[in-house]
Amino acid sequence: MRHFLDLSDAGGDAIAAMINDAQDRKAARLGWSKGKPDTDAPLAGHVLAMIFEKSSTRTRVSFDVAMRQLGGRAIVMDAGGMQLGRGESVADTARVLSRMVDAIMIRTDDHAKIEELAHHATVPVINGLTDASHPCQIVADLLTLVERGHALPGLQLAWLGDGNNVLNSLIEAAGLMEFTVRVGGPAGYEPDRGVIERARAAGAEIVLTQSAQEAVAGANAVVTDCWVSMGQTGTNAQVVAMQPYQVDDSLMAGAAAGATFLHCLPAHRGEEVTDSVIDGAQSAVWDEAENRIHAQKSVLRWCFGQL
Ligand code: CP
Ligand code: NVA
């Protein structure tokens, strides 16, 4: 049984295989209409159930389209419309869905909930974002960086702002794919300590600094995300503390020539990033969003033992 709750469930070799597979499959269907199945339709006859306890545009649409392109189908449910939302247990939901579908993707708040779902499911469970991590996003981000010509081993990546779920998965990826992450952010908003320690133990250099300039100096990739994530009660103090970490043209100028800007989206223009950066020549955010489809097709294929 292959669950994809975090990147380390797959490991570095499998992540590299996913990136290669995604590139090949993306190239093979260039210019096709988006709902047309791939020639080999490797997940024909398979159904994915998706449960959303939080809002989503990219994750919702990209998994649905990914399943169509793989020849399968998806069922999208908001938790509020499910008995789960009325108190049916996570364990019973896992048992029932495992009898009805071939895989389950869930976006939820508490990471323990996805672990419980996976524990009771007899089909693969995929993390579509929790408060702790967002591994599918990072497979798409790594694919985007490779497409832009960056080699992952030795890459210098700068993160600006809040130490959130997306950053936790990025740091986990640094340990698996051997790159450096320099985090520029205010005190009190650091990423998960355990994730940092595991990445460092795997040989990755993870630097925490309160200097935005130090974080971006010479970086090949500059990445940010919202200052206040879903489910957080953002205070004015939080927004004020994040101001020095806004990615603007002068900060991008401190990165390496040809550095790529990434943002998982949705963006809060004028907060964590300026229009000039997100709409500028170094931004890869629209490729990054599209790559959610291609990356997740490979995540799904890995879950079904095809990679
Ligand atoms: N980046 C991302 O996961 O977007 P959604 O919240 O729209 O799914
Ligand atoms: N950190 C953000 C990511 C959204 C895709 C959040 O959790 O809201």
Coordinates of N, CA and C in Angstrom, one line a residue, residues 154-282:
G154 N 22.4 20.7 -5.2 CA 23.2 21.9 -5.1 C 22.5 23.2 -5.3
L155 N 21.2 23.1 -5.7 CA 20.4 24.3 -5.9 C 20.3 25.1 -4.6
Q156 N 20.4 26.4 -4.8 CA 20.2 27.4 -3.6 C 18.9 28.0 -3.7
L157 N 18.0 27.6 -2.8 CA 16.6 28.1 -2.8 C 16.4 29.0 -1.6
A158 N 15.8 30.2 -1.9 CA 15.4 31.1 -0.8 C 13.9 31.1 -0.6
W159 N 13.5 31.0 0.6 CA 12.0 31.2 1.0 C 11.9 32.4 1.8
L160 N 10.9 33.2 1.5 CA 10.6 34.4 2.2 C 9.2 34.4 2.9
G161 N 9.2 34.7 4.2 CA 7.9 34.9 4.8 C 7.6 33.9 5.9
D162 N 6.4 33.4 5.8 CA 5.9 32.5 6.9 C 6.4 31.1 6.8
G163 N 6.8 30.5 7.9 CA 7.3 29.1 8.0 C 6.1 28.1 8.0
N164 N 5.5 28.0 6.8 CA 4.2 27.3 6.8 C 4.3 25.8 6.2
N165 N 3.1 25.2 5.9 CA 3.0 23.9 5.4 C 3.8 23.7 4.1
V166 N 3.8 24.7 3.2 CA 4.5 24.5 1.9 C 6.0 24.5 2.2
L167 N 6.4 25.4 3.1 CA 7.9 25.4 3.4 C 8.3 24.1 4.1
N168 N 7.5 23.6 4.9 CA 7.9 22.3 5.6 C 8.1 21.2 4.5
S169 N 7.3 21.2 3.5 CA 7.5 20.1 2.5 C 8.7 20.5 1.6
L170 N 8.9 21.8 1.4 CA 10.1 22.2 0.6 C 11.4 21.8 1.4
I171 N 11.4 21.9 2.7 CA 12.6 21.6 3.5 C 12.7 20.0 3.5
E172 N 11.6 19.3 3.5 CA 11.7 17.9 3.4 C 12.3 17.5 2.1
A173 N 11.9 18.2 1.0 CA 12.4 17.9 -0.3 C 13.9 18.2 -0.4
A174 N 14.4 19.2 0.3 CA 15.8 19.6 0.3 C 16.6 18.4 0.9
G175 N 16.1 17.7 1.9 CA 16.8 16.6 2.4 C 16.9 15.4 1.5
L176 N 15.8 15.2 0.7 CA 15.7 14.1 -0.2 C 16.4 14.3 -1.5
M177 N 16.4 15.6 -2.0 CA 17.0 15.9 -3.3 C 18.3 16.7 -3.2
E178 N 18.8 16.9 -2.0 CA 20.1 17.5 -1.7 C 20.3 18.9 -2.3
F179 N 19.4 19.8 -1.8 CA 19.6 21.2 -2.1 C 19.5 22.0 -0.8
T180 N 19.8 23.3 -1.0 CA 19.9 24.2 0.2 C 18.7 25.1 0.3
V181 N 18.1 25.3 1.4 CA 17.0 26.2 1.6 C 17.4 27.3 2.6
R182 N 17.4 28.5 2.2 CA 17.6 29.6 3.2 C 16.3 30.3 3.4
V183 N 15.9 30.3 4.6 CA 14.6 30.8 5.0 C 14.7 32.2 5.6
G184 N 14.2 33.2 5.0 CA 14.2 34.6 5.5 C 12.8 34.9 6.1
G185 N 12.7 35.0 7.4 CA 11.4 35.3 8.0 C 11.5 35.8 9.4
P186 N 10.4 36.3 9.9 CA 10.5 36.9 11.3 C 10.6 35.9 12.4
A187 N 11.1 36.2 13.5 CA 11.2 35.3 14.7 C 9.8 35.0 15.1
G188 N 9.6 33.7 15.4 CA 8.2 33.3 15.9 C 7.4 32.6 14.8
Y189 N 7.9 32.7 13.5 CA 7.2 32.1 12.4 C 8.1 31.1 11.6
E190 N 8.9 30.4 12.4 CA 9.8 29.4 11.8 C 9.1 28.2 11.4
P191 N 9.7 27.4 10.4 CA 9.1 26.1 10.0 C 9.3 25.1 11.1
D192 N 8.7 23.9 10.9 CA 8.7 22.9 11.9 C 10.1 22.4 12.2
R193 N 10.4 22.4 13.5 CA 11.8 22.1 14.0 C 12.2 20.6 13.6
G194 N 11.3 19.7 13.7 CA 11.6 18.3 13.4 C 11.9 18.1 11.9
V195 N 11.1 18.8 11.1 CA 11.4 18.7 9.6 C 12.8 19.3 9.3
I196 N 13.1 20.4 9.9 CA 14.5 20.9 9.7 C 15.6 19.9 10.1
E197 N 15.4 19.3 11.3 CA 16.4 18.4 11.8 C 16.5 17.2 10.9
R198 N 15.4 16.7 10.4 CA 15.5 15.5 9.5 C 16.2 15.9 8.2
A199 N 15.9 17.0 7.7 CA 16.6 17.5 6.4 C 18.1 17.7 6.6
R200 N 18.4 18.3 7.8 CA 19.8 18.5 8.1 C 20.5 17.1 8.2
A201 N 19.9 16.2 8.9 CA 20.4 14.9 9.1 C 20.7 14.1 7.8
A202 N 19.8 14.5 6.8 CA 20.0 13.8 5.5 C 21.0 14.6 4.7
G203 N 21.6 15.6 5.2 CA 22.7 16.3 4.5 C 22.4 17.6 3.9
A204 N 21.1 18.1 4.0 CA 20.8 19.4 3.4 C 21.2 20.5 4.3
E205 N 21.6 21.6 3.7 CA 21.9 22.9 4.4 C 20.6 23.7 4.5
I206 N 20.1 23.9 5.7 CA 18.9 24.7 6.0 C 19.3 25.8 6.9
V207 N 19.2 27.0 6.3 CA 19.6 28.2 7.0 C 18.4 29.1 7.4
L208 N 18.3 29.5 8.7 CA 17.2 30.4 9.1 C 17.8 31.7 9.4
T209 N 17.3 32.8 8.8 CA 17.8 34.1 9.0 C 16.6 35.1 9.1
Q210 N 16.8 36.2 9.8 CA 15.8 37.2 9.8 C 16.1 38.3 8.7
S211 N 17.2 38.1 8.0 CA 17.5 39.0 6.9 C 17.0 38.5 5.5
A212 N 16.1 39.2 4.9 CA 15.6 38.8 3.6 C 16.7 38.8 2.6
Q213 N 17.6 39.8 2.7 CA 18.7 40.0 1.7 C 19.7 38.8 1.9
E214 N 19.9 38.4 3.1 CA 20.8 37.2 3.3 C 20.2 35.9 2.7
A215 N 18.9 35.8 2.9 CA 18.2 34.6 2.4 C 18.3 34.5 0.8
V216 N 18.1 35.6 0.1 CA 18.1 35.6 -1.3 C 19.5 35.7 -2.0
A217 N 20.5 36.1 -1.2 CA 21.8 36.3 -1.9 C 22.3 35.1 -2.7
G218 N 22.4 35.3 -4.0 CA 22.9 34.3 -4.9 C 21.9 33.1 -5.1
A219 N 20.7 33.2 -4.7 CA 19.7 32.1 -4.8 C 19.3 31.8 -6.2
N220 N 19.2 30.6 -6.6 CA 18.7 30.2 -7.9 C 17.2 30.2 -8.0
A221 N 16.6 30.1 -6.9 CA 15.1 30.1 -6.9 C 14.6 30.9 -5.7
V222 N 13.6 31.7 -5.8 CA 13.1 32.5 -4.8 C 11.6 32.2 -4.7
V223 N 11.2 31.7 -3.5 CA 9.8 31.2 -3.3 C 9.2 31.9 -2.1
T224 N 7.9 32.2 -2.3 CA 7.1 32.7 -1.1 C 5.7 32.1 -1.2
D225 N 4.9 32.5 -0.2 CA 3.5 32.0 -0.1 C 2.8 33.1 0.8
C226 N 1.5 32.9 0.9 CA 0.7 33.9 1.7 C 1.3 34.0 3.1
W227 N 1.1 35.2 3.7 CA 1.6 35.4 5.1 C 0.7 34.8 6.1
V228 N -0.6 34.6 5.8 CA -1.6 33.9 6.7 C -2.2 32.8 6.0
S229 N -2.0 31.6 6.4 CA -2.5 30.4 5.7 C -4.0 30.1 6.1
M230 N -4.7 29.3 5.4 CA -6.0 28.9 5.7 C -6.1 28.3 7.1
G231 N -7.1 28.7 7.8 CA -7.3 28.2 9.1 C -6.6 29.0 10.2
Q232 N -5.6 29.8 9.8 CA -4.9 30.7 10.8 C -5.7 32.0 11.0
T233 N -5.7 32.4 12.3 CA -6.3 33.8 12.5 C -5.1 34.8 12.4
G234 N -5.0 35.4 11.3 CA -3.9 36.3 11.1 C -4.2 37.6 11.8
T235 N -3.1 38.1 12.5 CA -3.3 39.3 13.3 C -2.5 40.4 12.5
N236 N -2.8 41.6 12.8 CA -2.1 42.8 12.2 C -0.6 42.7 12.5
A237 N -0.3 42.2 13.7 CA 1.1 42.1 14.1 C 1.8 41.1 13.2
Q238 N 1.1 40.0 12.8 CA 1.7 39.1 11.9 C 2.0 39.7 10.5
V239 N 1.1 40.5 10.0 CA 1.3 41.1 8.7 C 2.4 42.1 8.8
V240 N 2.5 42.9 9.9 CA 3.5 43.9 10.1 C 4.9 43.2 10.1
A241 N 5.0 42.0 10.9 CA 6.2 41.3 11.0 C 6.7 40.8 9.6
M242 N 5.8 40.5 8.7 CA 6.1 39.9 7.4 C 6.6 40.9 6.4
Q243 N 6.2 42.2 6.6 CA 6.5 43.3 5.6 C 7.9 43.2 5.1
P244 N 9.0 43.1 5.9 CA 10.3 43.1 5.3 C 10.6 42.0 4.4
Y245 N 9.7 41.0 4.3 CA 10.0 39.8 3.5 C 9.2 39.8 2.2
Q246 N 8.6 40.9 1.9 CA 7.9 41.0 0.6 C 8.9 40.8 -0.5
V247 N 8.5 39.9 -1.5 CA 9.4 39.7 -2.7 C 9.1 40.8 -3.7
D248 N 10.1 41.8 -3.8 CA 9.9 42.9 -4.8 C 11.1 42.8 -5.7
D249 N 11.2 43.8 -6.6 CA 12.3 43.8 -7.6 C 13.7 43.9 -7.0
S250 N 13.8 44.7 -5.9 CA 15.1 44.9 -5.3 C 15.5 43.6 -4.6
L251 N 14.6 42.9 -4.0 CA 15.0 41.6 -3.4 C 15.4 40.6 -4.5
M252 N 14.6 40.5 -5.6 CA 15.0 39.6 -6.7 C 16.3 40.0 -7.3
A253 N 16.7 41.2 -7.3 CA 18.0 41.7 -7.8 C 19.1 41.1 -7.0
G254 N 18.9 40.7 -5.8 CA 19.9 40.1 -4.9 C 20.1 38.6 -5.2
A255 N 19.2 38.0 -5.9 CA 19.3 36.6 -6.2 C 20.3 36.4 -7.4
A256 N 20.5 35.1 -7.7 CA 21.4 34.9 -8.9 C 20.8 35.3 -10.2
A257 N 21.6 35.7 -11.1 CA 21.0 36.0 -12.5 C 20.3 34.8 -13.0
G258 N 19.1 35.0 -13.5 CA 18.3 33.9 -14.0 C 17.6 33.1 -12.9
A259 N 17.5 33.7 -11.7 CA 16.8 33.0 -10.6 C 15.3 32.9 -11.0
T260 N 14.6 31.8 -10.6 CA 13.2 31.6 -10.9 C 12.4 32.0 -9.7
F261 N 11.3 32.7 -9.9 CA 10.4 33.0 -8.8 C 9.2 32.0 -8.8
L262 N 8.9 31.4 -7.7 CA 7.8 30.5 -7.5 C 6.8 31.0 -6.4
H263 N 5.6 30.6 -6.6 CA 4.5 30.9 -5.6 C 3.4 29.9 -5.8
C264 N 3.1 29.1 -4.8 CA 2.1 28.0 -5.0 C 0.7 28.6 -5.4
L265 N 0.4 29.8 -5.1 CA -0.9 30.5 -5.3 C -1.9 29.9 -4.4
P266 N -2.9 30.6 -4.0 CA -3.3 31.9 -4.4 C -2.3 33.0 -3.8
A267 N -2.1 34.0 -4.7 CA -1.2 35.1 -4.2 C -2.0 36.3 -3.7
H268 N -1.4 37.0 -2.7 CA -1.9 38.2 -2.2 C -1.0 39.3 -2.7
R269 N -1.3 39.8 -3.9 CA -0.5 40.8 -4.6 C -0.4 42.0 -3.7
G270 N 0.8 42.5 -3.6 CA 1.0 43.7 -2.7 C 1.3 43.3 -1.3
E271 N 1.1 42.1 -0.9 CA 1.6 41.6 0.4 C 2.9 40.8 0.2
E272 N 2.8 39.5 0.1 CA 4.1 38.7 0.0 C 4.8 38.9 -1.3
V273 N 4.2 39.4 -2.4 CA 4.9 39.6 -3.6 C 4.2 40.8 -4.4
T274 N 5.1 41.5 -5.1 CA 4.6 42.7 -5.9 C 4.1 42.2 -7.2
D275 N 3.3 43.0 -7.9 CA 2.9 42.6 -9.3 C 4.0 42.5 -10.2
S276 N 5.0 43.4 -10.0 CA 6.2 43.4 -10.9 C 6.9 42.1 -10.9
V277 N 7.0 41.4 -9.7 CA 7.7 40.2 -9.6 C 6.9 39.0 -10.1
I278 N 5.6 38.9 -9.7 CA 4.8 37.8 -10.1 C 4.5 37.8 -11.6
D279 N 4.4 39.0 -12.1 CA 4.1 39.1 -13.6 C 5.4 39.3 -14.4
G280 N 6.5 39.3 -13.7 CA 7.8 39.6 -14.4 C 8.4 38.3 -15.1
A281 N 9.5 38.6 -15.8 CA 10.1 37.6 -16.6 C 10.7 36.4 -15.8
Q282 N 11.0 36.6 -14.6 CA 11.6 35.5 -13.8 C 10.5 34.6 -13.1

